[in-house]
Amino acid sequence: DADVTQTPRNRITKTGKRIMLECSQTKGHDRMYWYRQDPGLGLRLIYYSFDVKDINKGEISDGYSVSRQAQAKFSLSLESAIPNQTALYFCATSRRSSGGYNEQFFGPGTRLTVL
Amino acid sequence: AQSVAQPEDQVNVAEGNPLTVKCTYSVSGNPYLFWYVQYPNRGLQFLLKYITGDNLVKGSYGFEAEFNKSQTSFHLKKPSALVSDSALYFCAVNNNAGNMLTFGGGTRLMVKP
């Protein structure tokens, strides 16, 4: 979805380096998410944010941190990258809802390789 | 905890034939069910969802899915497959109190001419 952008699209880094992945959206959505995709495992939630001051851990948050700089921006950091963090990372957004019935809109992904 | 199973890693179908991609789920409370499609080097695109009401849900690109509460299934279907339907398909579930969408492992659909 062109309304959700991710930078960089590809990144190769070395073990122990700090790296930041950035996500921006122009959809005006309150909620933003970070997922990682591994073959055969589908997408797993790393962190999610319901607004600028509301950040929550997902299923696999260890080794990751996030920052919600504004409603439209949500960045994911790997403090000290390790090879098993090699994956495809997706940012997503959704409208606010009282339940989980709103679909999510995904960015194009960032392919991260940790050597 | 909620979960989704997509029992087939890959589904092969000839162009023009009907296709089915299977999904079963486990969730407490009422389920909200979603199908997404991923084309190569692209993010996931929303296809359709079931929230409540009619068990047969129609979505984008001629796809539909049938919610079956007794079998806890939400299979994706299309009457006539196109080569351009070849992609990776993900089923996902949330519940009416949940904040996290849980995805299945994905099924690769291959439509051959």
PDB file of C-alpha atoms in Angstrom:
ATOM      1  CA  ASP A   1       0.000   0.000   0.000  1.00  0.00           C
ATOM      2  CA  ALA A   2       1.668   3.250  -1.152  1.00  0.00           C
ATOM      3  CA  ASP A   3       0.231   5.094   1.858  1.00  0.00           C
ATOM      4  CA  VAL A   4       2.536   3.147   4.145  1.00  0.00           C
ATOM      5  CA  THR A   5       6.234   3.520   3.380  1.00  0.00           C
ATOM      6  CA  GLN A   6       9.255   1.834   4.879  1.00  0.00           C
ATOM      7  CA  THR A   7      12.916   2.751   4.747  1.00  0.00           C
ATOM      8  CA  PRO A   8      15.295   1.234   3.942  1.00  0.00           C
ATOM      9  CA  ARG A   9      13.888  -1.456   1.646  1.00  0.00           C
ATOM     10  CA  ASN A  10      16.979  -3.592   1.964  1.00  0.00           C
ATOM     11  CA  ARG A  11      19.722  -3.569   4.553  1.00  0.00           C
ATOM     12  CA  ILE A  12      22.747  -5.717   5.219  1.00  0.00           C
ATOM     13  CA  THR A  13      24.465  -5.241   8.547  1.00  0.00           C
ATOM     14  CA  LYS A  14      26.888  -7.024  10.843  1.00  0.00           C
ATOM     15  CA  THR A  15      26.368  -8.747  14.171  1.00  0.00           C
ATOM     16  CA  GLY A  16      26.382  -6.281  17.049  1.00  0.00           C
ATOM     17  CA  LYS A  17      25.443  -3.207  15.032  1.00  0.00           C
ATOM     18  CA  ARG A  18      22.523  -1.006  15.966  1.00  0.00           C
ATOM     19  CA  ILE A  19      20.008  -0.537  13.199  1.00  0.00           C
ATOM     20  CA  MET A  20      16.791   1.414  12.807  1.00  0.00           C
ATOM     21  CA  LEU A  21      13.925   0.688  10.434  1.00  0.00           C
ATOM     22  CA  GLU A  22      11.486   3.497   9.765  1.00  0.00           C
ATOM     23  CA  CYS A  23       7.820   3.543   8.863  1.00  0.00           C
ATOM     24  CA  SER A  24       5.659   6.470   7.780  1.00  0.00           C
ATOM     25  CA  GLN A  25       1.973   6.562   6.902  1.00  0.00           C
ATOM     26  CA  THR A  26      -0.340   9.073   5.313  1.00  0.00           C
ATOM     27  CA  LYS A  27      -3.551   7.162   6.050  1.00  0.00           C
ATOM     28  CA  GLY A  28      -4.283   9.095   9.231  1.00  0.00           C
ATOM     29  CA  HIS A  29      -4.550   5.884  11.232  1.00  0.00           C
ATOM     30  CA  ASP A  30      -4.001   5.833  14.974  1.00  0.00           C
ATOM     31  CA  ARG A  31      -2.681   2.314  15.209  1.00  0.00           C
ATOM     32  CA  MET A  32       0.672   1.090  13.942  1.00  0.00           C
ATOM     33  CA  TYR A  33       2.387  -2.289  14.090  1.00  0.00           C
ATOM     34  CA  TRP A  34       5.725  -3.959  13.422  1.00  0.00           C
ATOM     35  CA  TYR A  35       5.882  -7.578  12.252  1.00  0.00           C
ATOM     36  CA  ARG A  36       8.583  -9.901  11.091  1.00  0.00           C
ATOM     37  CA  GLN A  37       8.040 -12.574   8.456  1.00  0.00           C
ATOM     38  CA  ASP A  38       9.982 -15.825   8.378  1.00  0.00           C
ATOM     39  CA  PRO A  39       9.326 -18.636   5.876  1.00  0.00           C
ATOM     40  CA  GLY A  40       6.647 -21.012   7.137  1.00  0.00           C
ATOM     41  CA  LEU A  41       5.958 -18.972  10.267  1.00  0.00           C
ATOM     42  CA  GLY A  42       3.725 -16.323   8.815  1.00  0.00           C
ATOM     43  CA  LEU A  43       3.922 -12.889  10.388  1.00  0.00           C
ATOM     44  CA  ARG A  44       4.669 -12.428  14.060  1.00  0.00           C
ATOM     45  CA  LEU A  45       3.949  -9.231  15.946  1.00  0.00           C
ATOM     46  CA  ILE A  46       6.935  -7.449  17.478  1.00  0.00           C
ATOM     47  CA  TYR A  47       5.388  -4.236  18.864  1.00  0.00           C
ATOM     48  CA  TYR A  48       2.227  -2.246  18.390  1.00  0.00           C
ATOM     49  CA  SER A  49       1.141   1.281  19.206  1.00  0.00           C
ATOM     50  CA  PHE A  50      -2.404   2.570  19.542  1.00  0.00           C
ATOM     51  CA  ASP A  51      -1.308   6.195  19.748  1.00  0.00           C
ATOM     52  CA  VAL A  52       1.832   8.215  20.388  1.00  0.00           C
ATOM     53  CA  LYS A  53       1.817   7.494  24.128  1.00  0.00           C
ATOM     54  CA  ASP A  54       0.599   3.893  23.966  1.00  0.00           C
ATOM     55  CA  ILE A  55       3.204   1.289  23.009  1.00  0.00           C
ATOM     56  CA  ASN A  56       2.855  -2.396  23.687  1.00  0.00           C
ATOM     57  CA  LYS A  57       4.978  -5.506  23.320  1.00  0.00           C
ATOM     58  CA  GLY A  58       3.881  -8.147  20.893  1.00  0.00           C
ATOM     59  CA  GLU A  59       4.659 -11.817  20.626  1.00  0.00           C
ATOM     60  CA  ILE A  60       8.412 -11.497  19.993  1.00  0.00           C
ATOM     61  CA  SER A  61       9.694  -8.179  21.379  1.00  0.00           C
ATOM     62  CA  ASP A  62      13.004  -9.378  22.865  1.00  0.00           C
ATOM     63  CA  GLY A  63      15.955  -7.731  21.147  1.00  0.00           C
ATOM     64  CA  TYR A  64      13.802  -4.970  19.657  1.00  0.00           C
ATOM     65  CA  SER A  65      12.659  -1.515  20.707  1.00  0.00           C
ATOM     66  CA  VAL A  66      10.338   1.013  19.093  1.00  0.00           C
ATOM     67  CA  SER A  67       9.641   4.714  19.055  1.00  0.00           C
ATOM     68  CA  ARG A  68       6.430   6.453  18.013  1.00  0.00           C
ATOM     69  CA  GLN A  69       7.685   9.897  17.103  1.00  0.00           C
ATOM     70  CA  ALA A  70       4.352  11.141  15.782  1.00  0.00           C
ATOM     71  CA  GLN A  71       1.011   9.732  14.744  1.00  0.00           C
ATOM     72  CA  ALA A  72       2.442   9.088  11.291  1.00  0.00           C
ATOM     73  CA  LYS A  73       5.848   7.651  12.249  1.00  0.00           C
ATOM     74  CA  PHE A  74       6.807   4.443  13.987  1.00  0.00           C
ATOM     75  CA  SER A  75      10.392   3.184  14.015  1.00  0.00           C
ATOM     76  CA  LEU A  76      11.835  -0.176  14.997  1.00  0.00           C
ATOM     77  CA  SER A  77      15.350  -0.539  16.416  1.00  0.00           C
ATOM     78  CA  LEU A  78      17.587  -3.534  16.813  1.00  0.00           C
ATOM     79  CA  GLU A  79      19.965  -2.506  19.586  1.00  0.00           C
ATOM     80  CA  SER A  80      22.557  -5.157  18.831  1.00  0.00           C
ATOM     81  CA  ALA A  81      21.687  -7.131  15.727  1.00  0.00           C
ATOM     82  CA  ILE A  82      22.169 -10.895  15.641  1.00  0.00           C
ATOM     83  CA  PRO A  83      21.932 -13.305  12.680  1.00  0.00           C
ATOM     84  CA  ASN A  84      18.596 -14.822  13.735  1.00  0.00           C
ATOM     85  CA  GLN A  85      17.043 -11.385  13.285  1.00  0.00           C
ATOM     86  CA  THR A  86      17.545 -11.821   9.559  1.00  0.00           C
ATOM     87  CA  ALA A  87      13.998 -11.573   8.220  1.00  0.00           C
ATOM     88  CA  LEU A  88      11.504  -9.519   6.274  1.00  0.00           C
ATOM     89  CA  TYR A  89      10.046  -6.742   8.424  1.00  0.00           C
ATOM     90  CA  PHE A  90       6.659  -5.155   7.827  1.00  0.00           C
ATOM     91  CA  CYS A  91       5.019  -2.085   9.227  1.00  0.00           C
ATOM     92  CA  ALA A  92       1.221  -1.908   9.231  1.00  0.00           C
ATOM     93  CA  THR A  93      -1.501   0.541  10.224  1.00  0.00           C
ATOM     94  CA  SER A  94      -5.181   0.346  11.088  1.00  0.00           C
ATOM     95  CA  ARG A  95      -8.038   2.535  12.167  1.00  0.00           C
ATOM     96  CA  ARG A  96      -9.059   2.701  15.785  1.00  0.00           C
ATOM     97  CA  SER A  97     -11.747   0.241  16.872  1.00  0.00           C
ATOM     98  CA  SER A  98     -13.254  -1.051  20.088  1.00  0.00           C
ATOM     99  CA  GLY A  99     -12.452  -4.574  18.944  1.00  0.00           C
ATOM    100  CA  GLY A 100     -10.043  -6.157  16.479  1.00  0.00           C
ATOM    101  CA  TYR A 101     -12.240  -5.960  13.425  1.00  0.00           C
ATOM    102  CA  ASN A 102     -10.441  -3.381  11.299  1.00  0.00           C
ATOM    103  CA  GLU A 103      -8.143  -4.636   8.589  1.00  0.00           C
ATOM    104  CA  GLN A 104      -4.505  -3.636   8.579  1.00  0.00           C
ATOM    105  CA  PHE A 105      -2.647  -1.921   5.747  1.00  0.00           C
ATOM    106  CA  PHE A 106       0.923  -3.005   5.149  1.00  0.00           C
ATOM    107  CA  GLY A 107       4.039  -1.312   3.913  1.00  0.00           C
ATOM    108  CA  PRO A 108       6.257  -2.902   1.247  1.00  0.00           C
ATOM    109  CA  GLY A 109       8.644  -4.428   3.765  1.00  0.00           C
ATOM    110  CA  THR A 110      12.317  -4.163   4.678  1.00  0.00           C
ATOM    111  CA  ARG A 111      14.576  -7.120   3.970  1.00  0.00           C
ATOM    112  CA  LEU A 112      17.193  -7.221   6.724  1.00  0.00           C
ATOM    113  CA  THR A 113      20.249  -9.454   6.626  1.00  0.00           C
ATOM    114  CA  VAL A 114      22.501  -9.720   9.666  1.00  0.00           C
ATOM    115  CA  LEU A 115      25.881 -11.284   8.921  1.00  0.00           C
TER     116      LEU A 115
ATOM    117  CA  ALA B   1      -4.231 -18.071  23.134  1.00  0.00           C
ATOM    118  CA  GLN B   2      -5.492 -17.699  19.598  1.00  0.00           C
ATOM    119  CA  SER B   3      -4.008 -19.586  16.675  1.00  0.00           C
ATOM    120  CA  VAL B   4      -4.429 -20.174  12.959  1.00  0.00           C
ATOM    121  CA  ALA B   5      -3.557 -23.258  10.942  1.00  0.00           C
ATOM    122  CA  GLN B   6      -3.080 -23.354   7.196  1.00  0.00           C
ATOM    123  CA  PRO B   7      -2.517 -27.063   6.609  1.00  0.00           C
ATOM    124  CA  GLU B   8      -1.189 -26.814   3.052  1.00  0.00           C
ATOM    125  CA  ASP B   9       2.146 -25.182   2.316  1.00  0.00           C
ATOM    126  CA  GLN B  10       1.286 -25.116  -1.366  1.00  0.00           C
ATOM    127  CA  VAL B  11      -1.811 -25.529  -3.490  1.00  0.00           C
ATOM    128  CA  ASN B  12      -1.547 -26.226  -7.207  1.00  0.00           C
ATOM    129  CA  VAL B  13      -4.466 -25.635  -9.537  1.00  0.00           C
ATOM    130  CA  ALA B  14      -4.954 -25.297 -13.271  1.00  0.00           C
ATOM    131  CA  GLU B  15      -6.150 -22.006 -14.693  1.00  0.00           C
ATOM    132  CA  GLY B  16      -9.923 -21.944 -14.983  1.00  0.00           C
ATOM    133  CA  ASN B  17     -10.457 -24.514 -12.243  1.00  0.00           C
ATOM    134  CA  PRO B  18     -11.921 -23.659  -8.833  1.00  0.00           C
ATOM    135  CA  LEU B  19      -9.490 -23.133  -5.993  1.00  0.00           C
ATOM    136  CA  THR B  20      -9.683 -23.556  -2.232  1.00  0.00           C
ATOM    137  CA  VAL B  21      -7.106 -22.470   0.343  1.00  0.00           C
ATOM    138  CA  LYS B  22      -7.829 -23.896   3.766  1.00  0.00           C
ATOM    139  CA  CYS B  23      -7.746 -22.176   7.139  1.00  0.00           C
ATOM    140  CA  THR B  24      -8.811 -23.283  10.603  1.00  0.00           C
ATOM    141  CA  TYR B  25      -8.622 -21.188  13.722  1.00  0.00           C
ATOM    142  CA  SER B  26      -8.803 -21.281  17.491  1.00  0.00           C
ATOM    143  CA  VAL B  27      -9.897 -18.249  19.500  1.00  0.00           C
ATOM    144  CA  SER B  28     -11.868 -17.433  22.622  1.00  0.00           C
ATOM    145  CA  GLY B  29     -14.924 -15.316  22.064  1.00  0.00           C
ATOM    146  CA  ASN B  30     -16.237 -14.280  18.689  1.00  0.00           C
ATOM    147  CA  PRO B  31     -13.679 -14.504  15.876  1.00  0.00           C
ATOM    148  CA  TYR B  32     -12.786 -11.814  13.412  1.00  0.00           C
ATOM    149  CA  LEU B  33     -11.220 -13.556  10.408  1.00  0.00           C
ATOM    150  CA  PHE B  34      -9.136 -12.112   7.599  1.00  0.00           C
ATOM    151  CA  TRP B  35      -7.464 -13.177   4.380  1.00  0.00           C
ATOM    152  CA  TYR B  36      -4.449 -11.356   2.983  1.00  0.00           C
ATOM    153  CA  VAL B  37      -2.445 -11.928  -0.194  1.00  0.00           C
ATOM    154  CA  GLN B  38       1.247 -11.264  -0.740  1.00  0.00           C
ATOM    155  CA  TYR B  39       2.711 -10.910  -4.206  1.00  0.00           C
ATOM    156  CA  PRO B  40       6.498 -11.181  -4.689  1.00  0.00           C
ATOM    157  CA  ASN B  41       8.448  -8.264  -3.206  1.00  0.00           C
ATOM    158  CA  ARG B  42       5.266  -6.651  -1.949  1.00  0.00           C
ATOM    159  CA  GLY B  43       3.547  -6.143   1.379  1.00  0.00           C
ATOM    160  CA  LEU B  44       0.367  -7.935   2.343  1.00  0.00           C
ATOM    161  CA  GLN B  45      -2.868  -6.792   0.752  1.00  0.00           C
ATOM    162  CA  PHE B  46      -6.246  -7.205   2.421  1.00  0.00           C
ATOM    163  CA  LEU B  47      -8.655  -9.492   0.529  1.00  0.00           C
ATOM    164  CA  LEU B  48     -11.689  -9.930   2.766  1.00  0.00           C
ATOM    165  CA  LYS B  49     -12.880 -10.333   6.338  1.00  0.00           C
ATOM    166  CA  TYR B  50     -15.616 -11.923   8.381  1.00  0.00           C
ATOM    167  CA  ILE B  51     -16.911  -9.964  11.353  1.00  0.00           C
ATOM    168  CA  THR B  52     -20.507 -11.062  11.746  1.00  0.00           C
ATOM    169  CA  GLY B  53     -23.581 -11.841   9.669  1.00  0.00           C
ATOM    170  CA  ASP B  54     -23.622 -13.822   6.443  1.00  0.00           C
ATOM    171  CA  ASN B  55     -21.237 -16.773   6.544  1.00  0.00           C
ATOM    172  CA  LEU B  56     -20.220 -16.258   2.918  1.00  0.00           C
ATOM    173  CA  VAL B  57     -18.013 -13.222   2.531  1.00  0.00           C
ATOM    174  CA  LYS B  58     -17.080 -11.752  -0.836  1.00  0.00           C
ATOM    175  CA  GLY B  59     -13.857  -9.842  -1.352  1.00  0.00           C
ATOM    176  CA  SER B  60     -11.434  -8.438  -3.877  1.00  0.00           C
ATOM    177  CA  TYR B  61     -10.456 -10.055  -7.219  1.00  0.00           C
ATOM    178  CA  GLY B  62     -13.393 -12.490  -7.180  1.00  0.00           C
ATOM    179  CA  PHE B  63     -12.357 -14.243  -3.980  1.00  0.00           C
ATOM    180  CA  GLU B  64     -14.803 -15.354  -1.334  1.00  0.00           C
ATOM    181  CA  ALA B  65     -14.561 -17.186   1.966  1.00  0.00           C
ATOM    182  CA  GLU B  66     -16.997 -19.236   3.997  1.00  0.00           C
ATOM    183  CA  PHE B  67     -17.113 -18.991   7.772  1.00  0.00           C
ATOM    184  CA  ASN B  68     -18.013 -22.291   9.427  1.00  0.00           C
ATOM    185  CA  LYS B  69     -18.366 -21.930  13.172  1.00  0.00           C
ATOM    186  CA  SER B  70     -18.837 -25.621  13.960  1.00  0.00           C
ATOM    187  CA  GLN B  71     -15.693 -26.573  12.048  1.00  0.00           C
ATOM    188  CA  THR B  72     -13.810 -23.407  13.091  1.00  0.00           C
ATOM    189  CA  SER B  73     -12.842 -22.894   9.485  1.00  0.00           C
ATOM    190  CA  PHE B  74     -12.598 -19.971   7.097  1.00  0.00           C
ATOM    191  CA  HIS B  75     -11.581 -21.390   3.711  1.00  0.00           C
ATOM    192  CA  LEU B  76     -10.751 -19.074   0.834  1.00  0.00           C
ATOM    193  CA  LYS B  77     -12.327 -19.900  -2.522  1.00  0.00           C
ATOM    194  CA  LYS B  78     -12.534 -18.712  -6.089  1.00  0.00           C
ATOM    195  CA  PRO B  79     -14.701 -20.297  -8.808  1.00  0.00           C
ATOM    196  CA  SER B  80     -12.165 -19.905 -11.623  1.00  0.00           C
ATOM    197  CA  ALA B  81      -8.451 -19.439 -10.947  1.00  0.00           C
ATOM    198  CA  LEU B  82      -6.213 -17.100 -12.918  1.00  0.00           C
ATOM    199  CA  VAL B  83      -2.455 -17.379 -13.389  1.00  0.00           C
ATOM    200  CA  SER B  84      -2.228 -13.915 -11.827  1.00  0.00           C
ATOM    201  CA  ASP B  85      -3.722 -15.333  -8.603  1.00  0.00           C
ATOM    202  CA  SER B  86      -0.405 -17.088  -7.949  1.00  0.00           C
ATOM    203  CA  ALA B  87       0.846 -15.646  -4.674  1.00  0.00           C
ATOM    204  CA  LEU B  88       1.236 -16.325  -0.956  1.00  0.00           C
ATOM    205  CA  TYR B  89      -2.011 -16.280   1.021  1.00  0.00           C
ATOM    206  CA  PHE B  90      -2.346 -15.669   4.749  1.00  0.00           C
ATOM    207  CA  CYS B  91      -5.294 -16.298   7.021  1.00  0.00           C
ATOM    208  CA  ALA B  92      -5.467 -14.311  10.281  1.00  0.00           C
ATOM    209  CA  VAL B  93      -7.697 -14.144  13.346  1.00  0.00           C
ATOM    210  CA  ASN B  94      -8.506 -11.695  16.090  1.00  0.00           C
ATOM    211  CA  ASN B  95     -11.293 -11.674  18.651  1.00  0.00           C
ATOM    212  CA  ASN B  96     -13.714  -9.006  19.747  1.00  0.00           C
ATOM    213  CA  ALA B  97     -11.600  -8.124  22.760  1.00  0.00           C
ATOM    214  CA  GLY B  98      -8.194  -8.637  21.214  1.00  0.00           C
ATOM    215  CA  ASN B  99      -5.561  -6.239  20.078  1.00  0.00           C
ATOM    216  CA  MET B 100      -3.301  -8.645  18.242  1.00  0.00           C
ATOM    217  CA  LEU B 101      -3.856 -10.236  14.874  1.00  0.00           C
ATOM    218  CA  THR B 102      -2.524 -13.800  14.683  1.00  0.00           C
ATOM    219  CA  PHE B 103      -1.442 -15.104  11.275  1.00  0.00           C
ATOM    220  CA  GLY B 104      -1.210 -18.572   9.842  1.00  0.00           C
ATOM    221  CA  GLY B 105       2.012 -19.765   8.239  1.00  0.00           C
ATOM    222  CA  GLY B 106       0.820 -18.991   4.740  1.00  0.00           C
ATOM    223  CA  THR B 107      -0.134 -21.077   1.694  1.00  0.00           C
ATOM    224  CA  ARG B 108       1.533 -20.625  -1.647  1.00  0.00           C
ATOM    225  CA  LEU B 109      -0.971 -20.810  -4.495  1.00  0.00           C
ATOM    226  CA  MET B 110       0.399 -21.834  -7.886  1.00  0.00           C
ATOM    227  CA  VAL B 111      -1.964 -21.496 -10.837  1.00  0.00           C
ATOM    228  CA  LYS B 112      -0.658 -23.109 -13.995  1.00  0.00           C
ATOM    229  CA  PRO B 113      -1.797 -22.264 -17.532  1.00  0.00           C
TER     230      PRO B 113
END
